[in-house]
Tab-separated table of C-alpha atoms in Angstrom:
chain	number	residue	atom	x	y	z
A	6	LYS	CA	5.868	80.875	1.414
A	7	ALA	CA	8.517	80.612	-0.176
A	8	GLY	CA	10.370	77.126	-0.320
A	9	VAL	CA	13.674	75.618	0.071
A	10	THR	CA	15.839	77.599	-2.246
A	11	GLN	CA	19.276	75.925	-3.328
A	12	THR	CA	22.041	77.657	-5.098
A	13	PRO	CA	23.712	77.266	-7.932
A	14	ARG	CA	21.153	73.897	-9.164
A	15	TYR	CA	24.187	72.252	-11.445
A	16	LEU	CA	27.984	72.531	-11.156
A	17	ILE	CA	30.787	70.885	-12.934
A	18	LYS	CA	34.887	70.998	-10.929
A	19	THR	CA	37.376	69.390	-11.060
A	20	ARG	CA	39.456	67.210	-8.519
A	21	GLY	CA	41.539	69.592	-5.831
A	22	GLN	CA	38.787	72.630	-6.969
A	23	GLN	CA	37.110	73.457	-4.114
A	24	VAL	CA	32.985	74.429	-4.318
A	25	THR	CA	30.881	76.448	-2.261
A	26	LEU	CA	26.756	75.183	-2.214
A	27	SER	CA	23.756	77.734	-0.418
A	28	CYS	CA	21.001	77.150	0.833
A	29	SER	CA	18.088	79.246	2.014
A	30	PRO	CA	15.871	77.986	4.671
A	31	ILE	CA	11.595	78.620	4.661
A	32	SER	CA	11.200	81.817	6.384
A	33	GLY	CA	10.619	80.965	10.297
A	34	HIS	CA	12.736	77.536	10.104
A	35	ARG	CA	15.487	78.520	12.495
A	36	SER	CA	17.569	74.791	11.167
A	37	VAL	CA	19.167	73.627	8.655
A	38	SER	CA	20.530	69.721	7.663
A	39	TRP	CA	22.766	69.639	4.942
A	40	TYR	CA	22.948	65.221	2.506
A	41	GLN	CA	24.418	64.031	0.303
A	42	GLN	CA	22.682	61.661	-2.034
A	43	THR	CA	24.579	58.868	-4.243
A	44	PRO	CA	23.278	56.541	-6.540
A	45	GLY	CA	25.780	53.526	-4.479
A	46	GLN	CA	25.117	54.698	-1.316
A	47	GLY	CA	21.465	57.001	-0.891
A	48	LEU	CA	20.751	59.855	1.455
A	49	GLN	CA	23.266	60.708	4.212
A	50	PHE	CA	23.255	63.223	6.437
A	51	LEU	CA	26.248	64.959	6.495
A	52	PHE	CA	26.096	68.065	8.879
A	53	GLU	CA	22.622	69.662	10.821
A	54	TYR	CA	22.868	73.703	12.160
A	55	PHE	CA	20.568	75.269	14.480
A	56	SER	CA	21.032	79.531	15.492
A	57	GLU	CA	24.355	79.446	13.859
A	58	THR	CA	25.368	76.531	16.033
A	59	GLN	CA	26.826	72.928	14.931
A	60	ARG	CA	23.983	70.893	16.459
A	61	ASN	CA	24.721	67.041	15.068
A	62	LYS	CA	27.196	65.804	11.848
A	63	GLY	CA	27.988	63.139	9.732
A	64	ASN	CA	30.312	60.395	9.240
A	65	PHE	CA	31.870	62.657	5.902
A	66	PRO	CA	35.478	63.417	6.196
A	67	GLY	CA	37.142	67.446	7.663
A	68	ARG	CA	36.831	68.550	3.489
A	69	PHE	CA	32.772	68.594	4.455
A	70	SER	CA	32.408	72.189	6.114
A	71	GLY	CA	29.496	73.767	6.514
A	72	ARG	CA	28.127	77.640	8.830
A	73	GLN	CA	25.616	79.368	8.936
A	74	PHE	CA	24.426	82.710	8.886
A	75	SER	CA	22.213	85.001	11.510
A	76	ASN	CA	18.680	85.059	8.343
A	77	SER	CA	18.940	81.172	9.073
A	78	ARG	CA	20.899	80.743	5.568
A	79	SER	CA	23.432	78.374	5.141
A	80	GLU	CA	26.010	77.333	3.734
A	81	MET	CA	28.307	73.991	2.664
A	82	ASN	CA	31.754	73.857	1.573
A	83	VAL	CA	33.518	70.710	-0.012
A	84	SER	CA	37.784	71.107	-0.135
A	85	THR	CA	39.995	69.292	-2.368
A	86	LEU	CA	37.081	67.734	-4.068
A	87	GLU	CA	37.818	63.881	-5.386
A	88	LEU	CA	35.481	61.866	-8.002
A	89	GLY	CA	33.772	60.363	-5.183
A	90	ASP	CA	31.899	63.533	-4.273
A	91	SER	CA	30.347	63.843	-7.522
A	92	ALA	CA	27.064	63.551	-6.149
A	93	LEU	CA	23.309	65.349	-5.840
A	94	TYR	CA	23.956	67.814	-2.231
A	95	LEU	CA	19.976	68.281	-0.534
A	96	CYS	CA	19.751	70.263	2.343
A	97	ALA	CA	16.297	70.421	4.305
A	98	SER	CA	15.169	73.267	6.531
A	99	PHE	CA	12.420	72.439	10.135
A	100	ARG	CA	10.808	74.324	12.834
A	101	ALA	CA	14.304	73.002	15.398
A	102	GLU	CA	11.641	70.974	17.786
A	103	LYS	CA	9.709	69.055	15.110
A	104	THR	CA	10.677	66.720	12.075
A	105	ASP	CA	8.521	65.934	11.551
A	106	THR	CA	8.124	68.815	9.496
A	107	GLN	CA	11.233	68.767	6.999
A	108	TYR	CA	11.568	70.081	3.912
A	109	PHE	CA	13.586	69.594	0.866
A	110	GLY	CA	15.151	72.277	-1.398
A	111	PRO	CA	15.892	70.700	-5.470
A	112	GLY	CA	19.647	70.612	-5.061
A	113	THR	CA	22.672	70.906	-5.228
A	114	ARG	CA	24.356	68.300	-8.522
A	115	LEU	CA	28.390	68.885	-8.507
A	116	THR	CA	29.701	67.078	-11.270
A	117	VAL	CA	33.539	66.061	-10.461
A	118	LEU	CA	36.044	65.752	-12.965
B	11	GLN	CA	24.539	45.397	7.413
B	12	LYS	CA	22.854	48.841	6.643
B	13	GLU	CA	20.862	50.468	9.950
B	14	VAL	CA	17.276	50.516	7.443
B	15	GLU	CA	16.949	48.178	4.252
B	16	GLN	CA	14.920	48.887	1.359
B	17	ASP	CA	14.757	47.556	-1.976
B	18	PRO	CA	15.823	49.410	-4.632
B	19	GLY	CA	13.188	48.241	-7.213
B	20	PRO	CA	12.849	48.864	-9.470
B	21	LEU	CA	8.733	48.318	-9.094
B	22	SER	CA	6.996	48.231	-12.354
B	23	VAL	CA	2.745	47.969	-12.170
B	24	PRO	CA	-0.063	48.826	-14.519
B	25	GLU	CA	-2.405	52.138	-13.602
B	26	GLY	CA	-4.956	51.242	-10.866
B	27	ALA	CA	-2.816	48.110	-9.097
B	28	ILE	CA	-2.114	48.512	-5.322
B	29	VAL	CA	1.643	49.083	-4.366
B	30	SER	CA	3.546	47.747	-1.549
B	31	LEU	CA	6.814	49.921	-0.749
B	32	ASN	CA	8.345	47.796	2.465
B	33	CYS	CA	11.292	48.832	4.774
B	34	THR	CA	13.236	46.538	7.992
B	35	TYR	CA	15.228	48.360	10.078
B	36	SER	CA	17.569	47.228	13.164
B	37	ASN	CA	17.255	50.528	15.478
B	38	SER	CA	14.467	49.219	17.944
B	39	ALA	CA	15.168	52.885	19.032
B	40	PHE	CA	13.821	54.125	15.969
B	41	GLN	CA	9.895	55.771	17.019
B	42	TYR	CA	9.256	58.200	14.201
B	43	PHE	CA	8.742	56.805	10.325
B	44	MET	CA	8.448	58.540	7.534
B	45	TRP	CA	8.063	58.479	3.866
B	46	TYR	CA	9.096	60.914	0.952
B	47	ARG	CA	8.349	61.134	-2.089
B	48	GLN	CA	11.928	62.240	-4.900
B	49	TYR	CA	10.248	62.592	-8.361
B	50	SER	CA	13.422	63.059	-10.707
B	51	ARG	CA	15.511	66.410	-10.776
B	52	LYS	CA	13.860	66.874	-7.362
B	53	GLY	CA	14.296	67.052	-3.520
B	54	PRO	CA	12.223	64.424	-1.227
B	55	GLU	CA	8.680	65.460	-0.390
B	56	LEU	CA	7.078	64.687	2.801
B	57	LEU	CA	4.599	62.098	1.599
B	58	MET	CA	3.720	60.414	5.051
B	59	TYR	CA	4.239	60.399	9.084
B	60	THR	CA	4.276	57.770	11.567
B	61	TYR	CA	5.257	57.899	15.742
B	62	SER	CA	5.552	54.458	16.397
B	63	SER	CA	3.044	51.178	15.922
B	64	GLY	CA	-0.250	51.363	14.226
B	65	ASN	CA	-1.452	52.696	10.987
B	66	LYS	CA	-2.360	56.568	9.039
B	67	GLU	CA	-4.274	56.707	5.476
B	68	ASP	CA	-3.808	60.006	3.437
B	69	GLY	CA	-6.158	59.502	0.828
B	70	ARG	CA	-4.875	57.020	-1.741
B	71	PHE	CA	-1.810	56.206	0.877
B	72	THR	CA	-1.872	54.232	4.074
B	73	ALA	CA	1.431	53.694	5.623
B	74	GLN	CA	1.767	50.585	8.132
B	75	VAL	CA	4.680	50.084	10.834
B	76	ASP	CA	4.536	47.510	12.786
B	77	LYS	CA	8.050	47.933	15.249
B	78	SER	CA	8.039	44.633	16.501
B	79	SER	CA	9.167	43.024	13.461
B	80	LYS	CA	10.958	45.855	12.448
B	81	TYR	CA	9.126	46.593	9.796
B	82	ILE	CA	7.418	49.892	7.885
B	83	SER	CA	4.709	49.709	4.823
B	84	LEU	CA	3.409	51.885	2.503
B	85	PHE	CA	1.007	51.162	0.304
B	86	ILE	CA	-1.033	53.092	-2.289
B	87	ARG	CA	-4.123	52.758	-3.724
B	88	ASP	CA	-5.440	53.094	-7.588
B	89	SER	CA	-1.589	53.934	-8.766
B	90	GLN	CA	-1.207	56.654	-11.158
B	91	PRO	CA	1.161	57.565	-14.113
B	92	SER	CA	1.444	60.447	-11.888
B	93	ASP	CA	3.136	58.468	-8.506
B	94	SER	CA	5.785	56.782	-10.797
B	95	ALA	CA	9.410	58.147	-8.799
B	96	THR	CA	11.696	57.147	-5.803
B	97	TYR	CA	9.873	56.678	-2.792
B	98	LEU	CA	12.922	57.300	0.596
B	99	CYS	CA	12.080	55.488	4.157
B	100	ALA	CA	12.740	57.103	7.176
B	101	MET	CA	13.071	56.861	10.773
B	102	SER	CA	14.788	58.602	13.789
B	103	GLY	CA	14.537	58.260	17.124
B	104	GLU	CA	14.344	59.513	20.232
B	105	ARG	CA	17.256	61.157	20.761
B	106	SER	CA	18.572	61.808	17.825
B	107	TYR	CA	16.081	63.465	15.905
B	108	ILE	CA	18.446	63.029	11.653
B	109	PRO	CA	15.824	60.979	10.342
B	110	THR	CA	18.423	57.529	8.538
B	111	PHE	CA	17.000	57.300	4.659
B	112	GLY	CA	16.094	54.474	3.347
B	113	ARG	CA	18.452	54.432	-0.015
B	114	GLY	CA	14.829	54.267	-1.886
B	115	THR	CA	12.559	51.927	-4.184
B	116	SER	CA	11.818	53.714	-8.017
B	117	LEU	CA	8.356	52.776	-8.481
B	118	ILE	CA	7.113	52.798	-12.240
B	119	VAL	CA	3.586	53.029	-12.645
B	120	HIS	CA	2.886	52.283	-16.357
B	121	PRO	CA	-0.889	53.482	-17.973
């Protein structure tokens, strides 16, 4: 079974630009979560989608948004990039009823210059 | 105070040593406890999952949860250089299944 895939793997942007990251969950998984990982803050929860609906949201500004499509693929968008948005963005998919089987993708490394 | 505290290390041990990794937490509502391993440039992978208190063993790995002390541990026996990675603890409750992660402990096992 293919794992969680994320594209692109690496991205370099400049302040003020916007970026869109993509995540394809494991086949059959209907929930997708997004996390930001930085050395200073660790893994921080951004939001979670199930059946195209945002079910949970972390404590991030409105510049961070996401969506999920009918095939469970998800995208997250960051507008008006700031230097502090440089991080590894991780996507995880899991069966809706159990979080013990949460599987992470390899992440997208975003660098904001 | 963060909800989940984890010493970032690095923890350096010789091959074959028993490794003890720990996390403390403050939220008594946490019921599910997980350990993830993250290699450099990879996403975290689930190692162990425990519900409530007690021990769970899987090969060279043992997870322990002490809810009375709000303290969880991961033990690695006969550590190998391939165990060198960052280990993250995570926990969630009955109401909110979104896990809260520790910042991770960097483990280095040298030959």
